[in-house]
Amino acid sequence: MTSTPERTPTQPTTSTGRSGTSTSSAPSTGDAGPRAVRRRWPIRGVLANAGLAVLVLYVLAALLGPVIAPYSPNELNTGPGLVGPSASHLFGTDALGRDQFSRVIAAARPAVEAALISVTFAIVVGTAIGTAAGFLRGVTDGILSRVTDLLFAIPEYLLAILVLAIMGSGLVNAALAIGLVIIPRFARIARGATIEVAGRSYIDAARLCGRGRWWILRRHILPNISSPLVIMTAINLSTAEGAYAALSFLGFGVAPPDADFGSMISAAQQYMLTDPWLAAYPALAFVALVLAFNLLGDALRDQLDPRSRTAAGA
């Protein structure tokens, strides 16, 4: 009586059909790709969709604020001053009788605009500096890298306040000052990615074919460094919004009586003990916007950065 060897769990099961070919029925050892990441980490997709939904709501509030707001945000005496939340005033009223719900809706516009203007300015200038330094190298790289290091050496908020002291306060000036602060981040990322891409063989092949520098930058360099720049853009939207709220809190944002989150929280300081809702609602709206930007940045990083996908699926 002979004994048959037991099949190990890793040995595939084979069966022979009529054609004589053997087919394997063993399941695959693991899932690969974004689908596996979504199955193993479903919460990430839920949070990303929630963040995107919140951003859509803020964009709609920024575009349709005057239409959906129950009162004009700067209208005085819409009700008694310093009245708590009620059916007629969902977020209560401030000391001048202005409807807080309408002012929170109106504050979405400068918040979104400041984040978009600052990050757009930073990514354009920072990418130009980083790609020029990484592609041209030599003296150009040395000069541009020292300029970037100088910007890094100055404390961010101090640099922004110095710029605003020269340019004057206001939404656009504050956004440009914030963009100047975060330019070095994009420049560093663009420079490192450009150096890595510029060393690949197809760049040498393009040079041997007689392609010029601008053609190589446009056709090869920029498309291949776009992923880390997109991730940095999404992440720095929350940074820019937080910086703008801080500058607005100090009085460098939109001019009164227009509303934004920082100025509303600043004006509510003296009522924190008696009427805390004056600061609570704009603060919650600000936190929701920053959190939505962060969730969007995390989702883009998971999709575009292969190292994060590998770590998530491990």
Coordinates of C-alpha atoms in Angstrom, one line a residue:
M1 CA 0.0 0.0 0.0
T2 CA 1.5 3.2 -1.2
S3 CA 0.8 6.6 0.3
T4 CA 0.4 9.6 -1.9
P5 CA 2.2 12.8 -0.8
E6 CA 0.1 15.5 0.6
R7 CA -0.2 18.6 -1.4
T8 CA 1.2 21.7 0.2
P9 CA -1.0 24.8 0.4
T10 CA 1.1 26.7 -2.0
Q11 CA 1.0 23.9 -4.7
P12 CA -1.4 24.7 -7.5
T13 CA -4.2 22.3 -8.3
T14 CA -4.1 21.1 -11.9
S15 CA -6.8 19.4 -14.0
T16 CA -6.5 18.0 -17.5
G17 CA -9.1 18.7 -20.0
R18 CA -10.0 17.0 -23.3
S19 CA -7.3 18.9 -25.2
G20 CA -4.6 17.6 -22.8
T21 CA -3.7 21.0 -21.5
S22 CA -3.5 21.5 -17.8
T23 CA -5.2 24.5 -16.2
S24 CA -4.5 26.0 -12.8
S25 CA -7.3 26.6 -10.4
A26 CA -5.2 28.1 -7.5
P27 CA -6.2 31.5 -6.4
S28 CA -3.8 34.4 -6.8
T29 CA -1.6 35.1 -3.8
G30 CA -2.7 38.7 -3.5
D31 CA -4.4 41.6 -5.1
A32 CA -2.4 44.4 -6.6
G33 CA -3.1 47.9 -7.7
P34 CA -5.5 50.6 -6.5
R35 CA -8.4 48.1 -6.2
A36 CA -6.6 46.3 -3.4
V37 CA -5.8 49.5 -1.7
R38 CA -9.5 50.5 -1.8
R39 CA -10.6 47.1 -0.4
R40 CA -8.1 47.2 2.4
W41 CA -8.5 50.8 3.3
P42 CA -12.2 51.7 2.5
I43 CA -12.2 54.5 5.1
R44 CA -9.8 56.5 2.9
G45 CA -12.3 56.6 0.1
V46 CA -15.1 57.6 2.4
L47 CA -13.1 60.4 3.9
A48 CA -11.9 61.6 0.5
N49 CA -15.5 61.7 -0.8
A50 CA -16.6 63.6 2.3
G51 CA -13.8 66.1 1.9
L52 CA -14.7 66.6 -1.8
A53 CA -18.3 67.1 -0.9
V54 CA -17.4 69.7 1.7
L55 CA -15.2 71.5 -0.9
V56 CA -18.1 71.5 -3.4
L57 CA -20.4 73.1 -0.7
Y58 CA -17.8 75.8 0.0
V59 CA -17.4 76.5 -3.7
L60 CA -21.1 76.8 -4.1
A61 CA -21.3 79.1 -1.1
A62 CA -18.5 81.2 -2.6
L63 CA -20.3 81.5 -6.0
L64 CA -23.9 81.7 -4.8
G65 CA -23.5 83.3 -1.5
P66 CA -25.7 86.4 -2.2
V67 CA -28.4 84.1 -3.5
I68 CA -28.6 81.5 -0.7
A69 CA -27.9 83.8 2.3
P70 CA -31.1 84.8 4.1
Y71 CA -29.8 88.4 4.7
S72 CA -27.2 90.7 3.3
P73 CA -24.0 89.9 5.3
N74 CA -23.3 93.6 6.0
E75 CA -26.9 94.6 6.7
L76 CA -27.3 96.1 10.2
N77 CA -30.1 95.4 12.6
T78 CA -31.5 92.3 10.9
G79 CA -32.5 91.5 14.5
P80 CA -31.6 92.4 18.1
G81 CA -27.9 92.4 18.7
L82 CA -26.1 89.5 20.4
V83 CA -29.1 87.1 20.1
G84 CA -28.3 83.4 20.2
P85 CA -29.2 80.9 17.4
S86 CA -32.9 80.8 16.6
A87 CA -35.2 79.9 13.7
S88 CA -34.9 83.4 12.1
H89 CA -31.1 83.6 12.8
L90 CA -29.5 80.1 12.6
F91 CA -26.1 81.3 13.9
G92 CA -27.4 84.2 16.0
T93 CA -26.5 87.9 15.5
D94 CA -23.5 89.9 16.3
A95 CA -23.3 93.1 18.3
L96 CA -24.5 95.2 15.3
G97 CA -27.4 92.9 14.6
R98 CA -25.9 91.3 11.5
D99 CA -27.0 87.8 10.7
Q100 CA -24.0 85.4 11.5
F101 CA -25.2 82.7 9.2
S102 CA -25.2 85.1 6.2
R103 CA -21.7 86.3 7.2
V104 CA -20.3 82.8 7.5
I105 CA -21.6 82.0 4.0
A106 CA -20.1 85.3 2.7
A107 CA -16.8 84.4 4.4
A108 CA -16.4 81.2 2.2
R109 CA -15.6 83.4 -0.8
P110 CA -12.5 85.1 0.5
A111 CA -11.4 81.9 2.1
V112 CA -11.5 79.9 -1.2
E113 CA -10.1 82.8 -3.2
A114 CA -7.1 83.3 -0.9
A115 CA -6.2 79.6 -1.0
L116 CA -6.5 79.4 -4.7
I117 CA -4.6 82.6 -5.5
S118 CA -1.7 81.9 -3.1
V119 CA -1.2 78.3 -4.2
T120 CA -1.5 79.2 -7.9
F121 CA 1.1 81.9 -7.5
A122 CA 3.4 79.6 -5.5
I123 CA 3.2 76.6 -7.9
V124 CA 3.8 78.8 -11.0
V125 CA 6.8 80.6 -9.6
G126 CA 8.1 77.7 -7.5
T127 CA 7.9 75.2 -10.4
A128 CA 9.7 77.7 -12.7
I129 CA 12.5 78.1 -10.2
G130 CA 12.8 74.4 -9.4
T131 CA 12.8 73.2 -12.9
A132 CA 15.3 75.8 -14.0
A133 CA 17.7 75.0 -11.2
G134 CA 17.4 71.2 -11.6
F135 CA 17.6 71.2 -15.4
L136 CA 20.3 73.9 -16.1
R137 CA 22.4 73.1 -13.0
G138 CA 25.7 74.9 -12.6
V139 CA 25.7 78.6 -11.7
T140 CA 21.9 78.8 -12.2
D141 CA 21.3 76.1 -9.8
G142 CA 23.6 77.7 -7.2
I143 CA 21.9 81.1 -7.4
L144 CA 18.3 79.9 -7.4
S145 CA 19.0 77.4 -4.6
R146 CA 20.5 80.2 -2.4
V147 CA 17.4 82.4 -3.0
T148 CA 15.2 79.4 -2.0
D149 CA 17.3 78.9 1.1
L150 CA 17.0 82.5 2.0
L151 CA 13.2 82.4 1.9
F152 CA 13.3 79.2 4.0
A153 CA 15.5 80.9 6.6
I154 CA 13.0 83.7 7.3
P155 CA 10.0 82.6 9.6
E156 CA 7.0 82.2 7.4
Y157 CA 4.5 84.5 9.2
L158 CA 7.2 87.2 9.7
L159 CA 7.9 87.2 6.0
A160 CA 4.2 87.4 5.1
I161 CA 3.7 90.3 7.6
L162 CA 6.8 92.1 6.2
V163 CA 5.4 91.8 2.7
L164 CA 2.0 93.1 3.8
A165 CA 3.6 96.0 5.6
I166 CA 5.1 97.0 2.2
M167 CA 2.2 96.2 -0.1
G168 CA -0.7 97.0 2.3
S169 CA -3.5 94.7 3.6
G170 CA -6.2 93.2 1.5
L171 CA -7.3 89.8 0.1
V172 CA -5.0 89.8 -3.0
N173 CA -2.0 91.1 -1.2
A174 CA -2.4 88.7 1.7
A175 CA -2.8 85.8 -0.8
L176 CA 0.4 86.8 -2.7
A177 CA 2.3 87.2 0.6
I178 CA 1.3 83.6 1.5
G179 CA 2.2 82.4 -1.9
L180 CA 5.7 83.9 -1.5
V181 CA 6.1 82.1 1.7
I182 CA 5.3 78.6 0.2
I183 CA 7.2 79.1 -3.0
P184 CA 10.3 77.4 -1.6
R185 CA 8.3 74.2 -1.0
F186 CA 7.3 73.9 -4.6
A187 CA 10.8 74.9 -5.7
R188 CA 12.4 72.1 -3.7
I189 CA 10.0 69.5 -4.9
A190 CA 10.3 70.6 -8.6
R191 CA 14.2 70.7 -8.4
G192 CA 14.5 67.3 -6.9
A193 CA 12.0 65.7 -9.4
T194 CA 13.7 67.5 -12.3
I195 CA 17.1 66.3 -11.4
E196 CA 15.8 62.7 -11.2
V197 CA 14.0 62.9 -14.6
A198 CA 16.8 64.7 -16.3
G199 CA 19.1 61.8 -15.7
R200 CA 17.0 59.2 -17.5
S201 CA 18.0 57.7 -20.9
Y202 CA 15.1 59.2 -22.9
I203 CA 16.3 62.7 -22.0
D204 CA 19.8 61.8 -23.5
A205 CA 18.0 60.4 -26.5
A206 CA 16.1 63.6 -27.0
R207 CA 19.3 65.6 -26.9
L208 CA 21.0 63.3 -29.4
C209 CA 18.0 63.9 -31.7
G210 CA 18.7 67.6 -31.6
R211 CA 15.8 68.6 -29.3
G212 CA 16.2 72.0 -27.6
R213 CA 15.9 72.6 -23.9
W214 CA 12.5 74.2 -24.0
W215 CA 11.1 71.2 -26.0
I216 CA 12.6 68.7 -23.5
L217 CA 11.2 70.7 -20.6
R218 CA 7.7 70.9 -22.2
R219 CA 7.5 67.4 -23.5
H220 CA 9.4 65.4 -20.9
I221 CA 10.3 67.2 -17.7
L222 CA 7.0 68.9 -16.8
P223 CA 4.7 66.0 -17.5
N224 CA 6.9 63.6 -15.4
I225 CA 7.2 65.9 -12.4
S226 CA 3.5 66.8 -12.3
S227 CA 2.4 64.1 -9.8
P228 CA 4.4 65.4 -6.7
L229 CA 3.4 69.0 -7.6
V230 CA -0.3 68.1 -7.7
I231 CA 0.1 66.4 -4.3
M232 CA 1.9 69.5 -2.9
T233 CA -0.8 71.7 -4.3
A234 CA -3.6 69.9 -2.6
I235 CA -1.7 69.8 0.7
N236 CA -0.7 73.4 0.7
L237 CA -4.3 74.6 0.1
S238 CA -5.0 73.9 3.7
T239 CA -1.7 75.6 4.7
A240 CA -2.6 78.7 2.7
E241 CA -6.1 78.9 4.1
G242 CA -4.8 78.6 7.7
A243 CA -2.2 81.3 7.0
Y244 CA -4.8 83.6 5.5
A245 CA -7.1 83.1 8.5
A246 CA -4.2 84.0 10.8
L247 CA -3.4 87.2 8.8
S248 CA -7.0 88.1 8.7
F249 CA -7.3 87.6 12.5
L250 CA -4.4 90.2 12.8
G251 CA -6.3 92.6 10.5
F252 CA -4.5 92.0 7.1
G253 CA -7.4 90.4 5.4
V254 CA -10.5 91.8 3.7
A255 CA -11.4 95.3 4.7
P256 CA -14.4 95.8 7.1
P257 CA -17.3 95.4 7.0
D258 CA -16.7 92.4 4.7
A259 CA -16.5 89.1 6.5
D260 CA -14.0 86.3 6.6
F261 CA -13.3 83.7 9.2
G262 CA -10.3 85.3 10.8
S263 CA -11.8 88.7 11.2
M264 CA -15.1 87.2 12.6
I265 CA -13.2 85.2 15.2
S266 CA -11.1 88.3 16.1
A267 CA -14.2 90.4 16.5
A268 CA -15.8 87.8 18.7
Q269 CA -12.9 87.7 21.2
Q270 CA -14.5 90.1 23.7
Y271 CA -17.7 88.0 23.7
M272 CA -16.2 84.6 24.3
L273 CA -17.6 84.2 27.8
T274 CA -21.0 85.7 27.3
D275 CA -21.8 84.8 23.6
P276 CA -19.4 82.0 22.5
W277 CA -21.4 81.2 19.4
L278 CA -20.0 84.3 17.7
A279 CA -16.6 82.6 17.5
A280 CA -17.8 79.0 17.4
Y281 CA -19.6 79.0 14.1
P282 CA -16.9 80.8 12.0
A283 CA -14.2 78.6 13.7
L284 CA -16.1 75.4 12.9
A285 CA -16.5 76.6 9.3
F286 CA -12.8 77.3 9.0
V287 CA -11.8 73.9 10.5
A288 CA -14.2 72.1 8.1
L289 CA -12.6 73.8 5.1
V290 CA -9.0 73.1 6.2
L291 CA -9.9 69.5 7.0
A292 CA -11.5 69.1 3.6
F293 CA -8.3 70.4 1.9
N294 CA -6.3 67.9 4.0
L295 CA -8.5 65.0 3.1
L296 CA -8.2 65.9 -0.6
G297 CA -4.5 66.1 -0.3
D298 CA -4.3 62.7 1.3
A299 CA -6.5 61.1 -1.3
L300 CA -4.4 62.5 -4.2
R301 CA -1.2 61.4 -2.5
D302 CA -2.6 57.8 -2.2
Q303 CA -3.6 57.8 -5.9
L304 CA -0.5 59.5 -7.4
D305 CA 2.4 58.4 -5.1
P306 CA 3.2 54.7 -5.7
R307 CA 5.1 54.5 -2.4
S308 CA 2.1 55.4 -0.4
R309 CA 0.0 52.8 -2.3
T310 CA 2.6 50.2 -1.5
A311 CA 2.7 51.1 2.2
A312 CA -1.1 51.0 2.4
G313 CA -1.4 47.6 0.7
A314 CA 1.4 46.0 2.7

